[in-house]
Tab-separated table of N, CA and C in Angstrom:
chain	number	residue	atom	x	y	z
A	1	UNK	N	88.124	-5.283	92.934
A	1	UNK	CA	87.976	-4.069	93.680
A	1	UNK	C	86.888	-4.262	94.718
A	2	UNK	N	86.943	-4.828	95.377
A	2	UNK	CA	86.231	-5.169	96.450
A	2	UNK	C	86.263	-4.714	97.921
A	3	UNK	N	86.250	-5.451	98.682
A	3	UNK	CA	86.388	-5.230	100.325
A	3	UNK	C	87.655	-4.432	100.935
A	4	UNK	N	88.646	-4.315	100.274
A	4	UNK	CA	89.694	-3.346	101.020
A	4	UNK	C	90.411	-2.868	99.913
A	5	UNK	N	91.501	-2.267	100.586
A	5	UNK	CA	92.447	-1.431	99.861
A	5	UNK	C	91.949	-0.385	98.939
A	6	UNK	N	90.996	0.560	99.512
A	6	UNK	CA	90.742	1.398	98.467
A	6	UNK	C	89.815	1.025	97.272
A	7	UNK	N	89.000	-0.350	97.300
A	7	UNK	CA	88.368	-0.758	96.029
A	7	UNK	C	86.815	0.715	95.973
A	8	UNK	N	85.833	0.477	95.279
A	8	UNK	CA	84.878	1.739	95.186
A	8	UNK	C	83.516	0.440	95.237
A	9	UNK	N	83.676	-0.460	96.092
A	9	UNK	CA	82.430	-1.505	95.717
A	9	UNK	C	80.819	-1.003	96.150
A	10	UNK	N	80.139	-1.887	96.637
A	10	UNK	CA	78.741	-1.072	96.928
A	10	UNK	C	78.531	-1.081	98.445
A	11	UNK	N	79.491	-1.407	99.569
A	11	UNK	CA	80.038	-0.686	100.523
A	11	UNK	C	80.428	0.825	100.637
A	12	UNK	N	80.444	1.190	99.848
A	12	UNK	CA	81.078	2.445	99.339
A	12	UNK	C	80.044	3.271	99.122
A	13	UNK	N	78.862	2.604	98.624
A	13	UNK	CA	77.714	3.666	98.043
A	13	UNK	C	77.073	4.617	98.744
A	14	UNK	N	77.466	4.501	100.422
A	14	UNK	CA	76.864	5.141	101.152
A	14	UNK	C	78.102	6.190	101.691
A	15	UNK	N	79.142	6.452	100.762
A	15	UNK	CA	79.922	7.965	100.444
A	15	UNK	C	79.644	8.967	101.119
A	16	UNK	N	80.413	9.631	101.738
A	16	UNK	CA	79.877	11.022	102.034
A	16	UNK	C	79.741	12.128	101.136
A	17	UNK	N	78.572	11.893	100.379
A	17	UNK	CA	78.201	12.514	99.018
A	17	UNK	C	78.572	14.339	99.150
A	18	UNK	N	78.245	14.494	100.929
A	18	UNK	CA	78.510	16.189	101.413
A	18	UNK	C	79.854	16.673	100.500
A	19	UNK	N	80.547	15.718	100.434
A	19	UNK	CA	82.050	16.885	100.117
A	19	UNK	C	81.758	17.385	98.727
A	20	UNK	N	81.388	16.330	97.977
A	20	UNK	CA	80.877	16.890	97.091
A	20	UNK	C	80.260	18.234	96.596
A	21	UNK	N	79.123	17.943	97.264
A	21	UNK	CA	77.763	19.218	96.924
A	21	UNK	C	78.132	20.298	97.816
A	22	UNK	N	79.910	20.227	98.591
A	22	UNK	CA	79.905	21.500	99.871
A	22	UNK	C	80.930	22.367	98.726
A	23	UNK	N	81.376	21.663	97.674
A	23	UNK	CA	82.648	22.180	96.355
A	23	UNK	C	81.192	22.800	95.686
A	24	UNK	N	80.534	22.128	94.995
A	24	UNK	CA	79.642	22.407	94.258
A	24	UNK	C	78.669	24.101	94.406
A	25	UNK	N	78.171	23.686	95.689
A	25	UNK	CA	77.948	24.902	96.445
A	25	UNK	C	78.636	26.043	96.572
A	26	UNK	N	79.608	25.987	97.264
A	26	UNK	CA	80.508	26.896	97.314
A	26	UNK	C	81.349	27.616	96.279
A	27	UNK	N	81.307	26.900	95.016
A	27	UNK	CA	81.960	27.483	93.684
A	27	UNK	C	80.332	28.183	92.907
A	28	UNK	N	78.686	27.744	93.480
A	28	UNK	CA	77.801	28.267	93.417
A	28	UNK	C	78.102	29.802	94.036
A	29	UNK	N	77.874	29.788	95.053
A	29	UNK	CA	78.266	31.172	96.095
A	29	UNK	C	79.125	32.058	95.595
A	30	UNK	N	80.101	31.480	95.134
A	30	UNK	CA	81.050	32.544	94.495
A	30	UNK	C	80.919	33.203	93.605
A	31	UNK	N	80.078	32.311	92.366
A	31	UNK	CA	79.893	32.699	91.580
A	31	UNK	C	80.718	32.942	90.569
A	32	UNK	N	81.899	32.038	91.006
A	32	UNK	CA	83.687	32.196	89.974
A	32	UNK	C	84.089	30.918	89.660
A	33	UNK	N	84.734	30.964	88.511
A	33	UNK	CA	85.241	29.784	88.480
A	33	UNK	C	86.687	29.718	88.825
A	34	UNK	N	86.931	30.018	90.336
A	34	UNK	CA	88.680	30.384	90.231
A	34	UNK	C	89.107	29.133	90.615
A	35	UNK	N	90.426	28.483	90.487
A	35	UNK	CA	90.958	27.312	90.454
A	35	UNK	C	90.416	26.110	89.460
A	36	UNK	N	89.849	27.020	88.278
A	36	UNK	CA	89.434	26.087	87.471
A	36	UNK	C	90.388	26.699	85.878
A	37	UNK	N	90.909	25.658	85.243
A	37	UNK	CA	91.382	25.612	84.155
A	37	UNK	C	90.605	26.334	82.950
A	38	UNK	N	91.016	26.824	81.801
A	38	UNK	CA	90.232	27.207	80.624
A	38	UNK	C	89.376	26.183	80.450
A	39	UNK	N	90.005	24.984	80.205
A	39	UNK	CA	89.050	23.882	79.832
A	39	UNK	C	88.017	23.323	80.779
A	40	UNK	N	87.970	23.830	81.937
A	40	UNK	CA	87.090	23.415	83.115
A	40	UNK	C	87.574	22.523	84.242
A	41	UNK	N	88.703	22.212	83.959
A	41	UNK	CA	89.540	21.373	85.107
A	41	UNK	C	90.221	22.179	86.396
A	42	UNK	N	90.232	21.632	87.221
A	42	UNK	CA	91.428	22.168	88.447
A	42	UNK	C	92.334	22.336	88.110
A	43	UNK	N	93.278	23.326	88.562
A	43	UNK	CA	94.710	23.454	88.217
A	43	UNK	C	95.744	23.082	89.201
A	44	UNK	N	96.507	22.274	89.069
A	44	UNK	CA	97.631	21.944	89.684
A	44	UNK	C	99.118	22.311	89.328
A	45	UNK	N	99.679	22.416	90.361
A	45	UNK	CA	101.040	22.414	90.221
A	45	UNK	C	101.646	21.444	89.614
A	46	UNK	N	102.319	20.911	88.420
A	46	UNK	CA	102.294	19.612	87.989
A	46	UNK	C	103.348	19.227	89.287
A	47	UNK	N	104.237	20.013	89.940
A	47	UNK	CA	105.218	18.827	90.583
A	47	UNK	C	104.430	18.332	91.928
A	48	UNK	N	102.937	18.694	92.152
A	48	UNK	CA	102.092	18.235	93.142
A	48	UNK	C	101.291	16.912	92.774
A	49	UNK	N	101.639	16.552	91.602
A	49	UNK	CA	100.728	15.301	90.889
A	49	UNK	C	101.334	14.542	90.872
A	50	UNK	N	100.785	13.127	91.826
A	50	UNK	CA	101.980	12.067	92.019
A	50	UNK	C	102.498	10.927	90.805
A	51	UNK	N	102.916	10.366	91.131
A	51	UNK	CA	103.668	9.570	90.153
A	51	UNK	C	102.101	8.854	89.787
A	52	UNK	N	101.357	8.395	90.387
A	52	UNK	CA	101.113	7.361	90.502
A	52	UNK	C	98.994	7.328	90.090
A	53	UNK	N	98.921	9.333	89.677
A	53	UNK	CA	98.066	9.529	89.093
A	53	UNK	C	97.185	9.006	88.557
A	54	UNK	N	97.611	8.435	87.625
A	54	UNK	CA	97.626	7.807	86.372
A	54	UNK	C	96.561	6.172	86.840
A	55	UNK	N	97.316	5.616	87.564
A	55	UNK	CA	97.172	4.349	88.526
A	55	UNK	C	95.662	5.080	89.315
A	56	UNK	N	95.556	6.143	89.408
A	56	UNK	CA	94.400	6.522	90.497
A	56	UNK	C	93.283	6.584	89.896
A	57	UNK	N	93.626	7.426	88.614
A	57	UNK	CA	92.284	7.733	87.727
A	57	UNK	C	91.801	6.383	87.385
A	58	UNK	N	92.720	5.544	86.820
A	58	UNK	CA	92.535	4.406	86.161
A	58	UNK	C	90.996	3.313	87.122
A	59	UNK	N	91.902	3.795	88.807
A	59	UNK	CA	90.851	3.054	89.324
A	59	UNK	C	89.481	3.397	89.762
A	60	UNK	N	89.637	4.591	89.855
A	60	UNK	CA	88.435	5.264	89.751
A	60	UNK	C	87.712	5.203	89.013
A	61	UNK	N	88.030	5.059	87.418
A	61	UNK	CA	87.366	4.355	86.314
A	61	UNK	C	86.552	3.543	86.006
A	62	UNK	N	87.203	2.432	86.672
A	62	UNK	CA	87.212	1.250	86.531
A	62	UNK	C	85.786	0.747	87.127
A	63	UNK	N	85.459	1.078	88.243
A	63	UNK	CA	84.217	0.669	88.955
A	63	UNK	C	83.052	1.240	87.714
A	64	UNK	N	83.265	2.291	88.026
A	64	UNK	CA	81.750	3.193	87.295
A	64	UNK	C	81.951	2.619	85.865
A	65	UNK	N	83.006	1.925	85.017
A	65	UNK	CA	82.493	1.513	83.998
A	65	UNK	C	81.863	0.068	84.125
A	66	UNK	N	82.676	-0.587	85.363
A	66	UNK	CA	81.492	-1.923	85.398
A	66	UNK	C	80.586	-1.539	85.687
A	67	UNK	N	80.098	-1.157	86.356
A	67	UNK	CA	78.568	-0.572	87.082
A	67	UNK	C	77.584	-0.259	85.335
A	68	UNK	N	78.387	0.632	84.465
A	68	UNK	CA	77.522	1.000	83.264
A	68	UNK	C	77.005	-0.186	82.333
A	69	UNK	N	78.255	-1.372	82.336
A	69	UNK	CA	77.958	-2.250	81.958
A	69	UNK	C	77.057	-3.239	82.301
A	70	UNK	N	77.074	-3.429	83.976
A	70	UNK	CA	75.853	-3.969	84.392
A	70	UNK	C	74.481	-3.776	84.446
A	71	UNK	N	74.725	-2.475	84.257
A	71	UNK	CA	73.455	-1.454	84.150
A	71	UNK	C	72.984	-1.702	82.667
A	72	UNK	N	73.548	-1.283	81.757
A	72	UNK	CA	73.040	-1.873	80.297
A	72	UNK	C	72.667	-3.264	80.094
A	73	UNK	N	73.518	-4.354	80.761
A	73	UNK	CA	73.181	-5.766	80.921
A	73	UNK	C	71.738	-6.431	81.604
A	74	UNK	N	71.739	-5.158	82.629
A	74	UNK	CA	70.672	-5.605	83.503
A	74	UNK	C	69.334	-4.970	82.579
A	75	UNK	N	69.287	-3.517	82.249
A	75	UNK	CA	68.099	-2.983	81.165
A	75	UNK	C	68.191	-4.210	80.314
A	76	UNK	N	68.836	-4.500	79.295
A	76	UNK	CA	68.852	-5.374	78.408
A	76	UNK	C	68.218	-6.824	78.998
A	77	UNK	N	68.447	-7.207	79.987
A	77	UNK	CA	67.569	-8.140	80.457
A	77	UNK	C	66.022	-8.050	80.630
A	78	UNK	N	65.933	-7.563	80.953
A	78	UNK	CA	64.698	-6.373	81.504
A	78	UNK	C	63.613	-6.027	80.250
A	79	UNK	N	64.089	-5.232	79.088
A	79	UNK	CA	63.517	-5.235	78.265
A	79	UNK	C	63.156	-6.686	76.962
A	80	UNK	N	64.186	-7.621	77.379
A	80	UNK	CA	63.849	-8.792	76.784
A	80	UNK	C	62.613	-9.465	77.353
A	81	UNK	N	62.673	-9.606	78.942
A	81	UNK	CA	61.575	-9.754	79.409
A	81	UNK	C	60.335	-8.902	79.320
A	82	UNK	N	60.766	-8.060	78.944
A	82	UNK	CA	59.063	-7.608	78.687
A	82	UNK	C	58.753	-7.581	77.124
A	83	UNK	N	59.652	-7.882	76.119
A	83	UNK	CA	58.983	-7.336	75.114
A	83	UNK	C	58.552	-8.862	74.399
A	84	UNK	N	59.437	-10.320	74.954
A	84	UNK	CA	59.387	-11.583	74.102
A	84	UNK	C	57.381	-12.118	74.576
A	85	UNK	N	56.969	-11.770	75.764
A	85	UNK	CA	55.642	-12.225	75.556
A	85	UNK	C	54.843	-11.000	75.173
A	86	UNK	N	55.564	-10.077	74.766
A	86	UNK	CA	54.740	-9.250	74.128
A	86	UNK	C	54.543	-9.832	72.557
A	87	UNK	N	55.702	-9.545	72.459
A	87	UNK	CA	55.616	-10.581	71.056
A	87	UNK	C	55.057	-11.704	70.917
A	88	UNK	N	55.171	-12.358	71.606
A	88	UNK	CA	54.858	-14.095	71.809
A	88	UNK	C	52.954	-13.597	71.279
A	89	UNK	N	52.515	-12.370	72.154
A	89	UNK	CA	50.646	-12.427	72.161
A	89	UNK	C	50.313	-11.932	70.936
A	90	UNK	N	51.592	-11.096	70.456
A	90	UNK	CA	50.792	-10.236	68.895
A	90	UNK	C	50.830	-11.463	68.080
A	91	UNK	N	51.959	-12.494	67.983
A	91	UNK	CA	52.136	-13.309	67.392
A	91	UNK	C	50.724	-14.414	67.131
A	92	UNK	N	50.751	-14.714	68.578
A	92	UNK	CA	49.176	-15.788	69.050
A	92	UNK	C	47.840	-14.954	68.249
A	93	UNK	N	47.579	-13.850	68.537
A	93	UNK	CA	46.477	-12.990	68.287
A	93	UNK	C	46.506	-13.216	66.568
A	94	UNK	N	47.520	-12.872	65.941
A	94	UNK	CA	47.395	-12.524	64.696
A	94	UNK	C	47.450	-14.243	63.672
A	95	UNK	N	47.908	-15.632	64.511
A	95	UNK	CA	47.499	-16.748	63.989
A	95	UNK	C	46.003	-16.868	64.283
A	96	UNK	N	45.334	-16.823	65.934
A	96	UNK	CA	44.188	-16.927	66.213
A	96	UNK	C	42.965	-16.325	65.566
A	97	UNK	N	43.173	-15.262	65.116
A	97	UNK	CA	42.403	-14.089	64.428
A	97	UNK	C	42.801	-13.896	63.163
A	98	UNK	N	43.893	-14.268	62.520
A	98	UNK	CA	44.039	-14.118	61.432
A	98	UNK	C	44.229	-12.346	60.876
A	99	UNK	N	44.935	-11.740	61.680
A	99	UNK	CA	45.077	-10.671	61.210
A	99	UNK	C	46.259	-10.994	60.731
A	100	UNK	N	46.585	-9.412	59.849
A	100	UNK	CA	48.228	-9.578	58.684
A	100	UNK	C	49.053	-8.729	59.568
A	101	UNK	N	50.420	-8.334	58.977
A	101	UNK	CA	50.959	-7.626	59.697
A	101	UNK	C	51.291	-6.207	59.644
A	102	UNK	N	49.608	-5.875	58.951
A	102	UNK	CA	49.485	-4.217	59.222
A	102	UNK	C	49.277	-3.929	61.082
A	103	UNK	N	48.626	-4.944	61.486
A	103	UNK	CA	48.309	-4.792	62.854
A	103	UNK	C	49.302	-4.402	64.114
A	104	UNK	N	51.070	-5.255	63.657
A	104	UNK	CA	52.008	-4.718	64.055
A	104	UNK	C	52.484	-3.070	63.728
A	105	UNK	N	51.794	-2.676	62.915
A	105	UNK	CA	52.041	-1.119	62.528
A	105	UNK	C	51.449	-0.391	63.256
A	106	UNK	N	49.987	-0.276	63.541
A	106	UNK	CA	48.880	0.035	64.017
A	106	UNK	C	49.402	-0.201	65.724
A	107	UNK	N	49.401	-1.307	66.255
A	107	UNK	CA	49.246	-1.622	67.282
A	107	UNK	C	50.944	-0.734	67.884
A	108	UNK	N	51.756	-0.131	67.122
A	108	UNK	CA	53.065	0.109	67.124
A	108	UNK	C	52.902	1.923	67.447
A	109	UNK	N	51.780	2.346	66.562
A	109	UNK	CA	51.137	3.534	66.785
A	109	UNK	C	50.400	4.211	67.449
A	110	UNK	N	49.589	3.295	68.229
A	110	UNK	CA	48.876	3.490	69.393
A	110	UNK	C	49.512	3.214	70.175
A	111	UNK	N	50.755	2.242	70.522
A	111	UNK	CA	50.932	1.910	71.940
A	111	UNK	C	52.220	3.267	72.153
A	112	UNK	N	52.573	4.041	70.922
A	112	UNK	CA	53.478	4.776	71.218
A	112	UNK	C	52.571	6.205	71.649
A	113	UNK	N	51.048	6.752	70.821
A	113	UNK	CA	50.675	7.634	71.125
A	113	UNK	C	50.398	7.385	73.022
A	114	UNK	N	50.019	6.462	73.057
A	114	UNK	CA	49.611	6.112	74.859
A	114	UNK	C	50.789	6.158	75.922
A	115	UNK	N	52.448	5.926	75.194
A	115	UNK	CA	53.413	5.734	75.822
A	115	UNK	C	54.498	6.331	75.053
A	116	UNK	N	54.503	7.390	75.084
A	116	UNK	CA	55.495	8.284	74.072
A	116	UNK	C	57.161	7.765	74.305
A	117	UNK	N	57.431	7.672	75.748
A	117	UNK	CA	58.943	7.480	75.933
A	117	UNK	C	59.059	6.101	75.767
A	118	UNK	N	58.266	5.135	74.948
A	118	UNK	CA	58.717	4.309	75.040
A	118	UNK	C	59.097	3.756	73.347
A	119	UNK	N	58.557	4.716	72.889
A	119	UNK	CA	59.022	4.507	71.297
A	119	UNK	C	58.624	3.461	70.520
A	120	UNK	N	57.389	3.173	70.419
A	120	UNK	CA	57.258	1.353	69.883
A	120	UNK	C	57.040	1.686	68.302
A	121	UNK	N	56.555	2.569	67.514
A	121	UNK	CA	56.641	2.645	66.297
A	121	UNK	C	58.017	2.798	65.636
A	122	UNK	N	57.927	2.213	64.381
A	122	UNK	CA	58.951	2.280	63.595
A	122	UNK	C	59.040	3.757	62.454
A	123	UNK	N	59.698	4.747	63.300
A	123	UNK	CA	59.708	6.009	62.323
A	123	UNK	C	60.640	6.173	61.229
């Protein structure tokens, strides 16, 4: 899904996000939800829904789930790099100094009171 035919690549990212937020808005303003389904969807005429639907959603899909995956791949990189010489120093510290491994508890408790969203204690 790339360079033509309709692909959604990162050529694309610069979207005209307006049409969006001008629906968004405007169903704001109204203050209705008219042309919207019980369940929250648009309503269509089914004989206005092309054959080929199906094929559309699919590709529309398709991008934003690679993107999630790269995105988890790339965090996951990310947090390996920061946490293996973290480890690597508690590790060094606690041969060098000879502490036990209450210190991983402790040091797990403070670094979470100092950094709450980052969760380092084991609850």
């Amino acid at each position: 899904m790339g360079g033509g035919g309709g692909g959604f690549g990162r050529e694309d990212a610069a979207f005209d996000g307006e049409v969006g937020e001008a629906i968004c808005r405007e169903s704001q303003v109204r203050g209705d939800d008219s042309g919207k389904s019980a369940e929250g969807g648009f309503l269509a005429d089914s004989s206005s829904i092309a054959e080929d639907y199906h094929d559309f959603l699919r590709e529309l899909k398709e991008p934003i789930v690679q993107y999630q995956v790269r995105a988890v791949l790339s965090v996951n990189c990310e947090l390996v790099l920061l946490y293996w010489p973290i480890g690597r120093n508690i590790l060094n510290r606690q041969q060098q100094r000879g502490w036990g491994a209450k210190v991983i508890d402790n040091l797990g408790v403070d670094l979470e009171t100092a950094l709450p969203e980052m969760m380092f204690a084991d609850d």
